[in-house]
N, CA, C and O atoms as a CHARMM CRD file, in Angstrom:
* protein
*
  176
    1    1 MET  N    149.62000-123.37200 -23.54700 PROA 1      0.00000
    2    1 MET  CA   148.52600-123.73100 -24.43300 PROA 1      0.00000
    3    1 MET  C    148.99800-123.80600 -25.88500 PROA 1      0.00000
    4    1 MET  O    148.60600-124.70900 -26.62400 PROA 1      0.00000
    5    2 LYS  N    149.84800-122.84600 -26.29100 PROA 2      0.00000
    6    2 LYS  CA   150.34600-122.86300 -27.66000 PROA 2      0.00000
    7    2 LYS  C    151.19300-124.10100 -27.92200 PROA 2      0.00000
    8    2 LYS  O    151.15200-124.66100 -29.01800 PROA 2      0.00000
    9    3 ARG  N    151.96700-124.53300 -26.91200 PROA 3      0.00000
   10    3 ARG  CA   152.79500-125.72400 -27.09600 PROA 3      0.00000
   11    3 ARG  C    151.93400-126.96700 -27.26900 PROA 3      0.00000
   12    3 ARG  O    152.24600-127.83100 -28.08800 PROA 3      0.00000
   13    4 THR  N    150.85800-127.05900 -26.50400 PROA 4      0.00000
   14    4 THR  CA   149.96400-128.20800 -26.61500 PROA 4      0.00000
   15    4 THR  C    149.28000-128.22500 -27.97500 PROA 4      0.00000
   16    4 THR  O    149.18800-129.27800 -28.60600 PROA 4      0.00000
   17    5 LEU  N    148.80200-127.07800 -28.43200 PROA 5      0.00000
   18    5 LEU  CA   148.15900-126.99300 -29.73900 PROA 5      0.00000
   19    5 LEU  C    149.15100-127.33100 -30.84400 PROA 5      0.00000
   20    5 LEU  O    148.80100-128.01600 -31.80500 PROA 5      0.00000
   21    6 GLY  N    150.37400-126.85900 -30.71400 PROA 6      0.00000
   22    6 GLY  CA   151.40000-127.17000 -31.70300 PROA 6      0.00000
   23    6 GLY  C    151.70400-128.65700 -31.75500 PROA 6      0.00000
   24    6 GLY  O    151.87100-129.22600 -32.83400 PROA 6      0.00000
   25    7 LEU  N    151.77700-129.28500 -30.58900 PROA 7      0.00000
   26    7 LEU  CA   152.04600-130.71900 -30.53800 PROA 7      0.00000
   27    7 LEU  C    150.89100-131.51200 -31.16100 PROA 7      0.00000
   28    7 LEU  O    151.11900-132.49000 -31.87400 PROA 7      0.00000
   29    8 ILE  N    149.66700-131.09200 -30.89200 PROA 8      0.00000
   30    8 ILE  CA   148.50200-131.76300 -31.47700 PROA 8      0.00000
   31    8 ILE  C    148.51200-131.63600 -32.99600 PROA 8      0.00000
   32    8 ILE  O    148.29300-132.62000 -33.70400 PROA 8      0.00000
   33    9 LEU  N    148.76600-130.43100 -33.49900 PROA 9      0.00000
   34    9 LEU  CA   148.80600-130.24000 -34.94700 PROA 9      0.00000
   35    9 LEU  C    149.93500-131.04200 -35.58800 PROA 9      0.00000
   36    9 LEU  O    149.76700-131.58900 -36.67800 PROA 9      0.00000
   37   10 PHE  N    151.08100-131.11300 -34.91800 PROA 10     0.00000
   38   10 PHE  CA   152.21800-131.85500 -35.45700 PROA 10     0.00000
   39   10 PHE  C    151.87500-133.33700 -35.59800 PROA 10     0.00000
   40   10 PHE  O    152.11000-133.92300 -36.65400 PROA 10     0.00000
   41   11 TRP  N    151.32200-133.95200 -34.54800 PROA 11     0.00000
   42   11 TRP  CA   151.00800-135.37400 -34.62200 PROA 11     0.00000
   43   11 TRP  C    149.81000-135.64400 -35.51700 PROA 11     0.00000
   44   11 TRP  O    149.71300-136.72000 -36.10500 PROA 11     0.00000
   45   12 ASN  N    148.90500-134.69500 -35.62900 PROA 12     0.00000
   46   12 ASN  CA   147.80100-134.81900 -36.57200 PROA 12     0.00000
   47   12 ASN  C    148.34900-134.88100 -37.99500 PROA 12     0.00000
   48   12 ASN  O    147.88500-135.68100 -38.80700 PROA 12     0.00000
   49   13 ALA  N    149.32500-134.04600 -38.29400 PROA 13     0.00000
   50   13 ALA  CA   149.94300-134.06300 -39.61700 PROA 13     0.00000
   51   13 ALA  C    150.70500-135.36500 -39.84800 PROA 13     0.00000
   52   13 ALA  O    150.71400-135.87900 -40.96600 PROA 13     0.00000
   53   14 CYS  N    151.33900-135.90200 -38.81700 PROA 14     0.00000
   54   14 CYS  CA   152.02700-137.18900 -38.96200 PROA 14     0.00000
   55   14 CYS  C    151.02200-138.29900 -39.27200 PROA 14     0.00000
   56   14 CYS  O    151.30000-139.17400 -40.09200 PROA 14     0.00000
   57   15 GLY  N    149.88100-138.26900 -38.63600 PROA 15     0.00000
   58   15 GLY  CA   148.83900-139.25200 -38.92600 PROA 15     0.00000
   59   15 GLY  C    148.31500-139.12000 -40.34800 PROA 15     0.00000
   60   15 GLY  O    148.05300-140.12300 -41.01200 PROA 15     0.00000
   61   16 MET  N    148.16300-137.88800 -40.81600 PROA 16     0.00000
   62   16 MET  CA   147.72900-137.68700 -42.19000 PROA 16     0.00000
   63   16 MET  C    148.78800-138.16200 -43.17900 PROA 16     0.00000
   64   16 MET  O    148.46000-138.64700 -44.26200 PROA 16     0.00000
   65   17 LEU  N    150.05800-138.02300 -42.80300 PROA 17     0.00000
   66   17 LEU  CA   151.13800-138.50300 -43.67100 PROA 17     0.00000
   67   17 LEU  C    151.05200-140.02100 -43.83500 PROA 17     0.00000
   68   17 LEU  O    151.23700-140.53900 -44.93600 PROA 17     0.00000
   69   18 ILE  N    150.77800-140.71700 -42.76300 PROA 18     0.00000
   70   18 ILE  CA   150.60400-142.17500 -42.84400 PROA 18     0.00000
   71   18 ILE  C    149.39900-142.50700 -43.71600 PROA 18     0.00000
   72   18 ILE  O    149.43300-143.46500 -44.48800 PROA 18     0.00000
   73   19 MET  N    148.32700-141.71400 -43.59300 PROA 19     0.00000
   74   19 MET  CA   147.15100-141.91900 -44.43000 PROA 19     0.00000
   75   19 MET  C    147.48800-141.72000 -45.90700 PROA 19     0.00000
   76   19 MET  O    146.96200-142.41700 -46.77500 PROA 19     0.00000
   77   20 MET  N    148.36600-140.76700 -46.17400 PROA 20     0.00000
   78   20 MET  CA   148.70000-140.47200 -47.56000 PROA 20     0.00000
   79   20 MET  C    149.52900-141.58200 -48.20600 PROA 20     0.00000
   80   20 MET  O    149.56300-141.68300 -49.43200 PROA 20     0.00000
   81   21 LEU  N    150.18800-142.40700 -47.41700 PROA 21     0.00000
   82   21 LEU  CA   150.92500-143.52200 -47.99300 PROA 21     0.00000
   83   21 LEU  C    149.97400-144.53500 -48.62700 PROA 21     0.00000
   84   21 LEU  O    150.36200-145.28500 -49.52200 PROA 21     0.00000
   85   22 ILE  N    148.72600-144.55100 -48.15700 PROA 22     0.00000
   86   22 ILE  CA   147.72700-145.45800 -48.71300 PROA 22     0.00000
   87   22 ILE  C    147.11900-144.87000 -49.98600 PROA 22     0.00000
   88   22 ILE  O    146.97500-145.57400 -50.98600 PROA 22     0.00000
   89   23 GLY  N    146.76300-143.59500 -49.95700 PROA 23     0.00000
   90   23 GLY  CA   146.16100-142.93800 -51.11700 PROA 23     0.00000
   91   23 GLY  C    146.91000-141.65200 -51.44000 PROA 23     0.00000
   92   23 GLY  O    147.47700-141.03500 -50.53800 PROA 23     0.00000
   93   24 ASN  N    146.92800-141.23700 -52.68900 PROA 24     0.00000
   94   24 ASN  CA   147.69700-140.05600 -53.09100 PROA 24     0.00000
   95   24 ASN  C    146.74800-138.93200 -53.50000 PROA 24     0.00000
   96   24 ASN  O    145.90600-139.10700 -54.38100 PROA 24     0.00000
   97   25 ASN  N    146.89600-137.76900 -52.84600 PROA 25     0.00000
   98   25 ASN  CA   146.04400-136.62600 -53.13500 PROA 25     0.00000
   99   25 ASN  C    146.84500-135.35600 -52.85600 PROA 25     0.00000
  100   25 ASN  O    147.38700-135.19400 -51.76200 PROA 25     0.00000
  101   26 ILE  N    146.92300-134.46500 -53.82900 PROA 26     0.00000
  102   26 ILE  CA   147.76800-133.26800 -53.70100 PROA 26     0.00000
  103   26 ILE  C    147.24500-132.32700 -52.62300 PROA 26     0.00000
  104   26 ILE  O    148.04000-131.66600 -51.95600 PROA 26     0.00000
  105   27 ILE  N    145.94600-132.25000 -52.43700 PROA 27     0.00000
  106   27 ILE  CA   145.38400-131.38000 -51.39900 PROA 27     0.00000
  107   27 ILE  C    145.77600-131.89500 -50.01900 PROA 27     0.00000
  108   27 ILE  O    146.05900-131.10200 -49.12000 PROA 27     0.00000
  109   28 GLY  N    145.79300-133.19400 -49.84600 PROA 28     0.00000
  110   28 GLY  CA   146.21900-133.78500 -48.58400 PROA 28     0.00000
  111   28 GLY  C    147.67200-133.47000 -48.27900 PROA 28     0.00000
  112   28 GLY  O    148.02100-133.21900 -47.12600 PROA 28     0.00000
  113   29 ILE  N    148.52600-133.47900 -49.29800 PROA 29     0.00000
  114   29 ILE  CA   149.94300-133.16500 -49.11000 PROA 29     0.00000
  115   29 ILE  C    150.11800-131.71600 -48.67400 PROA 29     0.00000
  116   29 ILE  O    150.93200-131.42100 -47.79900 PROA 29     0.00000
  117   30 ILE  N    149.36000-130.81900 -49.27900 PROA 30     0.00000
  118   30 ILE  CA   149.43100-129.40700 -48.89200 PROA 30     0.00000
  119   30 ILE  C    148.94300-129.22900 -47.45300 PROA 30     0.00000
  120   30 ILE  O    149.54000-128.47000 -46.68900 PROA 30     0.00000
  121   31 LEU  N    147.86800-129.91800 -47.07700 PROA 31     0.00000
  122   31 LEU  CA   147.34200-129.83800 -45.71800 PROA 31     0.00000
  123   31 LEU  C    148.34400-130.38100 -44.70100 PROA 31     0.00000
  124   31 LEU  O    148.50600-129.81500 -43.61900 PROA 31     0.00000
  125   32 ILE  N    149.00700-131.46800 -45.04600 PROA 32     0.00000
  126   32 ILE  CA   150.03300-132.03900 -44.17100 PROA 32     0.00000
  127   32 ILE  C    151.16700-131.04500 -43.96800 PROA 32     0.00000
  128   32 ILE  O    151.60600-130.82900 -42.83900 PROA 32     0.00000
  129   33 ALA  N    151.64100-130.44300 -45.03900 PROA 33     0.00000
  130   33 ALA  CA   152.74800-129.48600 -44.94300 PROA 33     0.00000
  131   33 ALA  C    152.35300-128.28900 -44.07900 PROA 33     0.00000
  132   33 ALA  O    153.15200-127.82000 -43.26900 PROA 33     0.00000
  133   34 MET  N    151.13400-127.79600 -44.24600 PROA 34     0.00000
  134   34 MET  CA   150.69000-126.65800 -43.44700 PROA 34     0.00000
  135   34 MET  C    150.60500-127.02300 -41.97300 PROA 34     0.00000
  136   34 MET  O    151.03600-126.24300 -41.12400 PROA 34     0.00000
  137   35 CYS  N    150.06000-128.18900 -41.65000 PROA 35     0.00000
  138   35 CYS  CA   149.95100-128.60300 -40.25500 PROA 35     0.00000
  139   35 CYS  C    151.33300-128.81100 -39.63300 PROA 35     0.00000
  140   35 CYS  O    151.54800-128.45800 -38.47300 PROA 35     0.00000
  141   36 LEU  N    152.26100-129.37700 -40.38700 PROA 36     0.00000
  142   36 LEU  CA   153.60700-129.56900 -39.86400 PROA 36     0.00000
  143   36 LEU  C    154.28300-128.22900 -39.57200 PROA 36     0.00000
  144   36 LEU  O    154.90100-128.06400 -38.52100 PROA 36     0.00000
  145   37 LEU  N    154.17000-127.29000 -40.47900 PROA 37     0.00000
  146   37 LEU  CA   154.80500-125.98900 -40.27900 PROA 37     0.00000
  147   37 LEU  C    154.16600-125.22000 -39.12200 PROA 37     0.00000
  148   37 LEU  O    154.87100-124.68500 -38.26600 PROA 37     0.00000
  149   38 ILE  N    152.85100-125.16600 -39.09800 PROA 38     0.00000
  150   38 ILE  CA   152.16300-124.43600 -38.03100 PROA 38     0.00000
  151   38 ILE  C    152.41100-125.10900 -36.68400 PROA 38     0.00000
  152   38 ILE  O    152.67800-124.43200 -35.69100 PROA 38     0.00000
  153   39 GLY  N    152.32500-126.43100 -36.64700 PROA 39     0.00000
  154   39 GLY  CA   152.55400-127.15900 -35.40900 PROA 39     0.00000
  155   39 GLY  C    153.96000-126.96700 -34.88600 PROA 39     0.00000
  156   39 GLY  O    154.15600-126.78400 -33.68500 PROA 39     0.00000
  157   40 TYR  N    154.94500-127.00600 -35.77500 PROA 40     0.00000
  158   40 TYR  CA   156.32900-126.82300 -35.35900 PROA 40     0.00000
  159   40 TYR  C    156.55000-125.41200 -34.82900 PROA 40     0.00000
  160   40 TYR  O    157.21600-125.22600 -33.81000 PROA 40     0.00000
  161   41 ASN  N    156.00000-124.42900 -35.51000 PROA 41     0.00000
  162   41 ASN  CA   156.17900-123.03500 -35.07600 PROA 41     0.00000
  163   41 ASN  C    155.47700-122.77000 -33.75400 PROA 41     0.00000
  164   41 ASN  O    155.99800-122.00200 -32.94600 PROA 41     0.00000
  165   42 LEU  N    154.32500-123.36400 -33.49700 PROA 42     0.00000
  166   42 LEU  CA   153.63500-123.15900 -32.23400 PROA 42     0.00000
  167   42 LEU  C    154.33100-123.89800 -31.09800 PROA 42     0.00000
  168   42 LEU  O    154.33200-123.43000 -29.95900 PROA 42     0.00000
  169   43 TYR  N    154.92400-125.05000 -31.40300 PROA 43     0.00000
  170   43 TYR  CA   155.55700-125.83900 -30.34500 PROA 43     0.00000
  171   43 TYR  C    156.88500-125.24100 -29.90500 PROA 43     0.00000
  172   43 TYR  O    157.20900-125.25600 -28.71700 PROA 43     0.00000
  173   44 CYS  N    157.64400-124.72300 -30.83400 PROA 44     0.00000
  174   44 CYS  CA   158.98600-124.20000 -30.49600 PROA 44     0.00000
  175   44 CYS  C    158.99700-122.71400 -30.24800 PROA 44     0.00000
  176   44 CYS  O    160.04900-122.14400 -29.95700 PROA 44     0.00000
């Protein structure tokens, strides 16, 4: 279950990263970084 949640958070952050290429917002960047870190730690 933790691996699945980690994978979901990781790809969610990747989708937000693509969204950020269109618009720039510092809160979005912080949210992306948090999702990437949490997702990676849960997956591995």
